[in-house]
Amino acid sequence: MAQFKFITPFLDEFDHYLSIGQAPSQGLVYAIDSEIVIKLPFQYIIPDNLDDDATFYLNHGVRSFVAMERELAVYDAAANRRHSNIARRLKVHSPHCLLLERLRPLDQVWINADEIMRYSWVRDLLRARSFLEELGFNHGDMGIRNLAVDSANRLKLFDFGSATTKHHYDYAADVKRDHFGLATCIHYIITGVDPFANISSVQKVRHVENRLLEGRGTVAAGAEILTDVIQAGWTGQAALTTFCEVKTCVEAIIGVGGQEIASAPSEDHYQRLEYRCAEWLGMATPDQRWMNPDDYCTTSRAKEYEVEMEIWQ
């Protein structure tokens, strides 16, 4: 398959690419500095001459539009109810990007956490997922890679590009997938064991998934106390259980924890970050080739490419 060039809304180059993988997926994440990251949609340059391979790439770009819309929808819904376990959006005016606080990936800090901290992170994760449920969203991609820790050691959930609501045709299946992902995350937080670690092929991933779905997954040492919760998530038995109910069940086993961490970043801190974001945007160079979703689809179809936003929504 031929390679096609993609662009983002800005011409500016970034030193630190933080997304997992070399090829763009739903969006591109870069570090602006040590405290701020920017998430950008992308789109591929539309070839003048019809190319069958290009259709795949152009639809991938359309998927990026949809992912950004979904992520912004979650943050808009939470605008008046900020949650300490959801990655903080830095509110500056830009329709083409998402600016967020920079966090430490969970898999990079896990080794330094004791049992008390790990239980605290489990509670943080359950609070975050229950909050999404209150807002009316599924996460859609509950995974270890989408968990990180802030300077106050609070675990935070991020990446809402796959989020769906009750109006989505696949909502029930998304709920089940979120329970599966939640169980895997809880298992990792407590034990450091990821059932999918070091697996690269789709076939092997499916094999592990099937083992877990069939109840043949092994709960590693240290997480036995939550075996029933983890197995219910893996096997699908929890599919009709609300995430708030899972939270209540887990807290009854490991405790509800203490009060809010006193060393959490202040609102003044976030306001300073937002000021720096506004400064960066003011100096950024827009890419004049960037199109809005409607224009992108219209232009693609005019060149006889079959591009549809609806299949990703």
XYZ file of C-alpha atoms in Angstrom:
313
model
C 0.000 0.000 0.000
C 1.331 3.443 -0.950
C 2.091 5.995 1.751
C 0.213 9.287 1.760
C 1.111 12.541 3.451
C -1.011 13.795 6.335
C -1.290 17.276 7.770
C -2.600 18.823 10.998
C -4.255 22.223 11.492
C -0.827 23.773 12.184
C 2.459 23.932 10.311
C 4.486 24.105 13.522
C 6.845 21.229 14.284
C 6.989 19.569 17.692
C 9.998 18.012 19.390
C 8.186 15.355 21.414
C 5.658 12.974 19.863
C 3.723 11.210 22.629
C 1.191 9.075 20.748
C 1.656 5.309 20.841
C 2.787 3.873 17.512
C 4.384 5.512 14.501
C 1.272 5.882 12.327
C -1.551 8.228 13.357
C -4.623 6.564 14.840
C -7.475 8.792 16.043
C -5.310 11.798 16.766
C -1.745 12.990 17.286
C -0.424 13.981 20.707
C 2.634 16.212 21.149
C 4.260 17.869 24.136
C 4.286 21.646 23.995
C 6.426 21.728 27.138
C 6.891 19.773 30.373
C 3.369 20.585 31.590
C 1.190 20.864 28.470
C 0.263 18.506 25.631
C -1.682 19.197 22.471
C -3.930 16.687 20.714
C -4.512 17.289 17.028
C -6.753 15.757 14.392
C -5.141 14.939 11.080
C -6.187 14.582 7.471
C -4.500 13.211 4.382
C -3.807 15.250 1.288
C -6.446 14.296 -1.294
C -4.751 12.989 -4.486
C -5.943 14.482 -7.765
C -5.829 11.119 -9.504
C -8.073 8.339 -8.232
C -6.096 5.846 -6.135
C -7.727 2.866 -4.434
C -5.214 2.951 -1.568
C -6.017 6.608 -0.903
C -9.625 5.777 0.036
C -8.362 3.908 3.118
C -6.245 6.861 4.231
C -8.886 9.489 3.529
C -11.432 7.606 5.629
C -8.820 7.323 8.379
C -8.627 11.113 8.326
C -12.415 11.337 8.570
C -12.255 9.023 11.594
C -9.886 11.538 13.203
C -12.530 14.263 12.811
C -15.101 12.077 14.557
C -12.694 11.183 17.373
C -12.018 14.857 18.065
C -15.766 15.597 18.065
C -16.363 12.813 20.581
C -13.554 13.929 22.852
C -14.708 17.533 22.818
C -18.271 16.365 23.563
C -17.081 14.669 26.757
C -15.154 17.729 27.900
C -18.039 20.045 27.015
C -20.422 17.873 29.067
C -18.004 18.016 31.995
C -17.254 21.739 31.662
C -19.216 22.726 34.760
C -18.356 19.555 36.709
C -14.589 19.169 36.545
C -13.447 15.882 38.008
C -10.087 15.339 39.715
C -9.634 11.958 38.019
C -10.244 13.138 34.457
C -7.264 14.641 32.625
C -7.688 18.409 32.820
C -8.589 20.203 29.633
C -6.910 23.594 29.390
C -9.698 25.825 28.182
C -8.543 28.087 25.391
C -10.441 28.949 22.247
C -9.480 26.690 19.363
C -11.855 24.537 17.302
C -8.983 22.499 15.844
C -7.176 21.052 18.843
C -7.364 19.942 22.449
C -4.876 21.222 25.032
C -4.388 19.155 28.185
C -2.257 18.969 31.284
C 0.750 16.708 30.806
C 0.701 13.610 32.999
C 3.035 10.696 33.796
C 1.965 7.443 32.110
C 0.865 4.839 34.645
C 3.189 2.158 33.323
C 6.168 4.451 33.974
C 5.346 5.175 37.630
C 3.696 1.932 38.726
C 6.933 0.349 39.972
C 7.353 3.062 42.627
C 3.846 2.677 44.116
C 3.120 0.733 47.291
C -0.116 -1.133 48.014
C -1.754 1.914 49.602
C -1.083 4.003 46.492
C -2.267 1.250 44.161
C -5.555 0.904 46.029
C -5.889 4.684 45.855
C -5.414 4.514 42.081
C -8.079 1.816 41.787
C -10.507 4.102 43.605
C -9.481 7.014 41.367
C -10.165 4.944 38.257
C -13.574 3.851 39.514
C -14.498 7.442 40.355
C -13.489 8.555 36.868
C -15.454 5.806 35.125
C -18.510 6.348 37.342
C -18.340 10.059 36.520
C -18.411 9.299 32.792
C -21.450 7.135 33.426
C -23.163 10.038 35.200
C -22.448 12.222 32.173
C -24.007 9.578 29.917
C -20.848 8.341 28.180
C -18.954 5.123 27.647
C -15.208 5.572 27.409
C -14.875 3.159 24.494
C -11.157 2.469 24.934
C -10.530 1.601 28.569
C -6.880 0.631 28.612
C -3.709 0.948 30.651
C -2.282 3.229 27.963
C -5.050 5.742 28.752
C -4.231 6.049 32.443
C -1.718 8.484 33.896
C -0.772 10.162 37.168
C -0.440 13.856 38.026
C 2.035 15.626 40.305
C -0.157 14.831 43.338
C -0.163 11.102 42.456
C -3.815 11.162 41.457
C -4.654 8.691 38.719
C -6.468 10.242 35.758
C -8.338 8.844 32.780
C -7.902 10.386 29.337
C -8.410 9.828 25.580
C -12.152 10.027 24.908
C -11.986 9.771 21.121
C -13.958 6.500 21.200
C -16.599 7.706 23.676
C -20.227 6.879 22.887
C -23.606 7.771 24.389
C -26.805 5.805 24.890
C -27.938 6.945 21.450
C -25.121 5.037 19.742
C -26.150 1.844 17.951
C -23.399 -0.183 19.669
C -23.905 1.237 23.164
C -24.586 -2.084 24.937
C -21.502 -3.691 23.411
C -19.442 -0.628 24.366
C -20.578 -0.986 27.983
C -19.433 -4.604 27.993
C -16.093 -3.627 26.456
C -15.625 -0.918 29.074
C -16.224 -3.452 31.858
C -13.625 -5.728 30.249
C -11.116 -2.884 29.992
C -11.841 -1.710 33.523
C -11.144 -5.202 34.892
C -7.841 -5.331 33.009
C -6.851 -1.896 34.332
C -7.730 -2.808 37.931
C -5.739 -6.028 37.596
C -2.720 -4.127 36.295
C -2.904 -1.371 38.914
C -2.819 -3.864 41.764
C -0.433 -6.476 40.349
C 1.551 -4.837 37.559
C 0.443 -7.697 35.298
C -1.113 -6.859 31.938
C -2.557 -9.965 30.214
C -1.869 -8.305 26.857
C 1.729 -7.240 27.516
C 4.228 -7.936 24.741
C 1.548 -9.221 22.369
C 1.810 -7.729 18.901
C -0.329 -9.847 16.588
C -4.101 -9.497 16.311
C -4.428 -13.279 16.429
C -2.654 -13.510 19.796
C -4.710 -10.627 21.195
C -7.903 -12.456 20.218
C -6.579 -15.627 21.859
C -6.008 -13.838 25.182
C -9.387 -12.091 24.947
C -11.146 -15.404 24.414
C -9.382 -16.980 27.395
C -10.522 -14.127 29.621
C -14.067 -14.128 28.217
C -14.336 -17.861 28.850
C -13.306 -17.463 32.493
C -9.905 -19.070 31.960
C -7.920 -15.975 32.906
C -5.720 -16.138 35.996
C -5.871 -13.364 38.571
C -2.275 -12.636 39.600
C -0.997 -12.628 43.156
C -2.043 -9.530 45.072
C -5.396 -9.071 43.345
C -7.129 -12.120 44.804
C -9.182 -9.845 47.019
C -10.917 -8.508 43.875
C -11.084 -11.778 41.932
C -14.880 -11.740 41.628
C -14.916 -8.151 40.354
C -12.125 -8.736 37.844
C -13.540 -12.006 36.532
C -17.017 -10.481 36.185
C -15.544 -7.745 34.008
C -13.513 -10.141 31.895
C -16.279 -12.695 31.325
C -19.043 -10.185 30.626
C -21.043 -11.054 33.738
C -20.791 -7.401 34.797
C -22.354 -6.111 31.568
C -25.649 -5.218 33.266
C -23.947 -3.767 36.347
C -23.506 -0.010 36.529
C -20.024 1.327 37.038
C -21.239 3.097 40.151
C -22.235 -0.319 41.506
C -18.782 -1.706 40.693
C -17.256 1.259 42.526
C -19.412 0.617 45.588
C -18.540 -3.083 45.556
C -14.798 -2.463 45.328
C -14.862 0.207 48.038
C -16.633 -2.242 50.341
C -13.620 -4.534 49.912
C -10.624 -2.167 49.882
C -12.154 0.839 51.676
C -13.222 4.259 50.473
C -9.889 5.975 51.066
C -9.065 9.337 52.572
C -9.805 12.942 51.710
C -8.684 14.877 48.628
C -4.909 15.147 48.361
C -3.808 18.476 49.807
C -0.915 18.894 47.344
C -3.168 18.838 44.269
C -2.397 21.613 41.740
C -4.291 24.823 42.420
C -6.638 26.624 40.036
C -3.964 29.316 39.717
C -1.637 26.652 38.362
C -4.121 25.664 35.661
C -4.803 29.299 34.807
C -1.080 29.826 34.237
C -1.046 26.812 31.922
C -4.033 28.186 30.012
C -2.247 31.510 29.600
C 0.748 29.692 28.106
C -1.584 27.766 25.796
C -3.122 30.999 24.564
C 0.371 32.360 23.952
C 1.330 29.279 21.956
C -1.834 29.423 19.852
C -1.225 33.087 19.194
C 2.175 32.288 17.694
C 1.164 29.063 15.912
C 1.034 29.006 12.110
C -2.217 27.629 10.642
C -1.938 25.273 7.691
C -4.091 26.863 5.000
C -4.630 23.459 3.400
C -6.622 22.287 6.433
C -10.322 21.653 5.696
C -13.295 21.337 7.974
C -15.029 17.917 7.931
C -17.764 18.861 5.454
C -15.356 20.440 2.979
C -12.967 17.513 3.306
C -15.682 14.979 2.515
C -17.134 17.106 -0.297
C -13.729 17.603 -1.928
C -12.936 13.887 -1.630
C -16.226 12.908 -3.256
C -15.682 15.466 -6.033
C -12.526 13.520 -6.872
C -14.577 10.291 -6.851
C -13.374 8.982 -3.496
C -15.919 7.131 -1.339
C -15.598 8.968 1.962
C -18.297 8.894 4.662
C -18.297 10.348 8.166
C -21.399 8.373 9.151
C -19.605 5.013 9.265
C -17.347 6.303 12.067
C -20.045 8.042 14.098
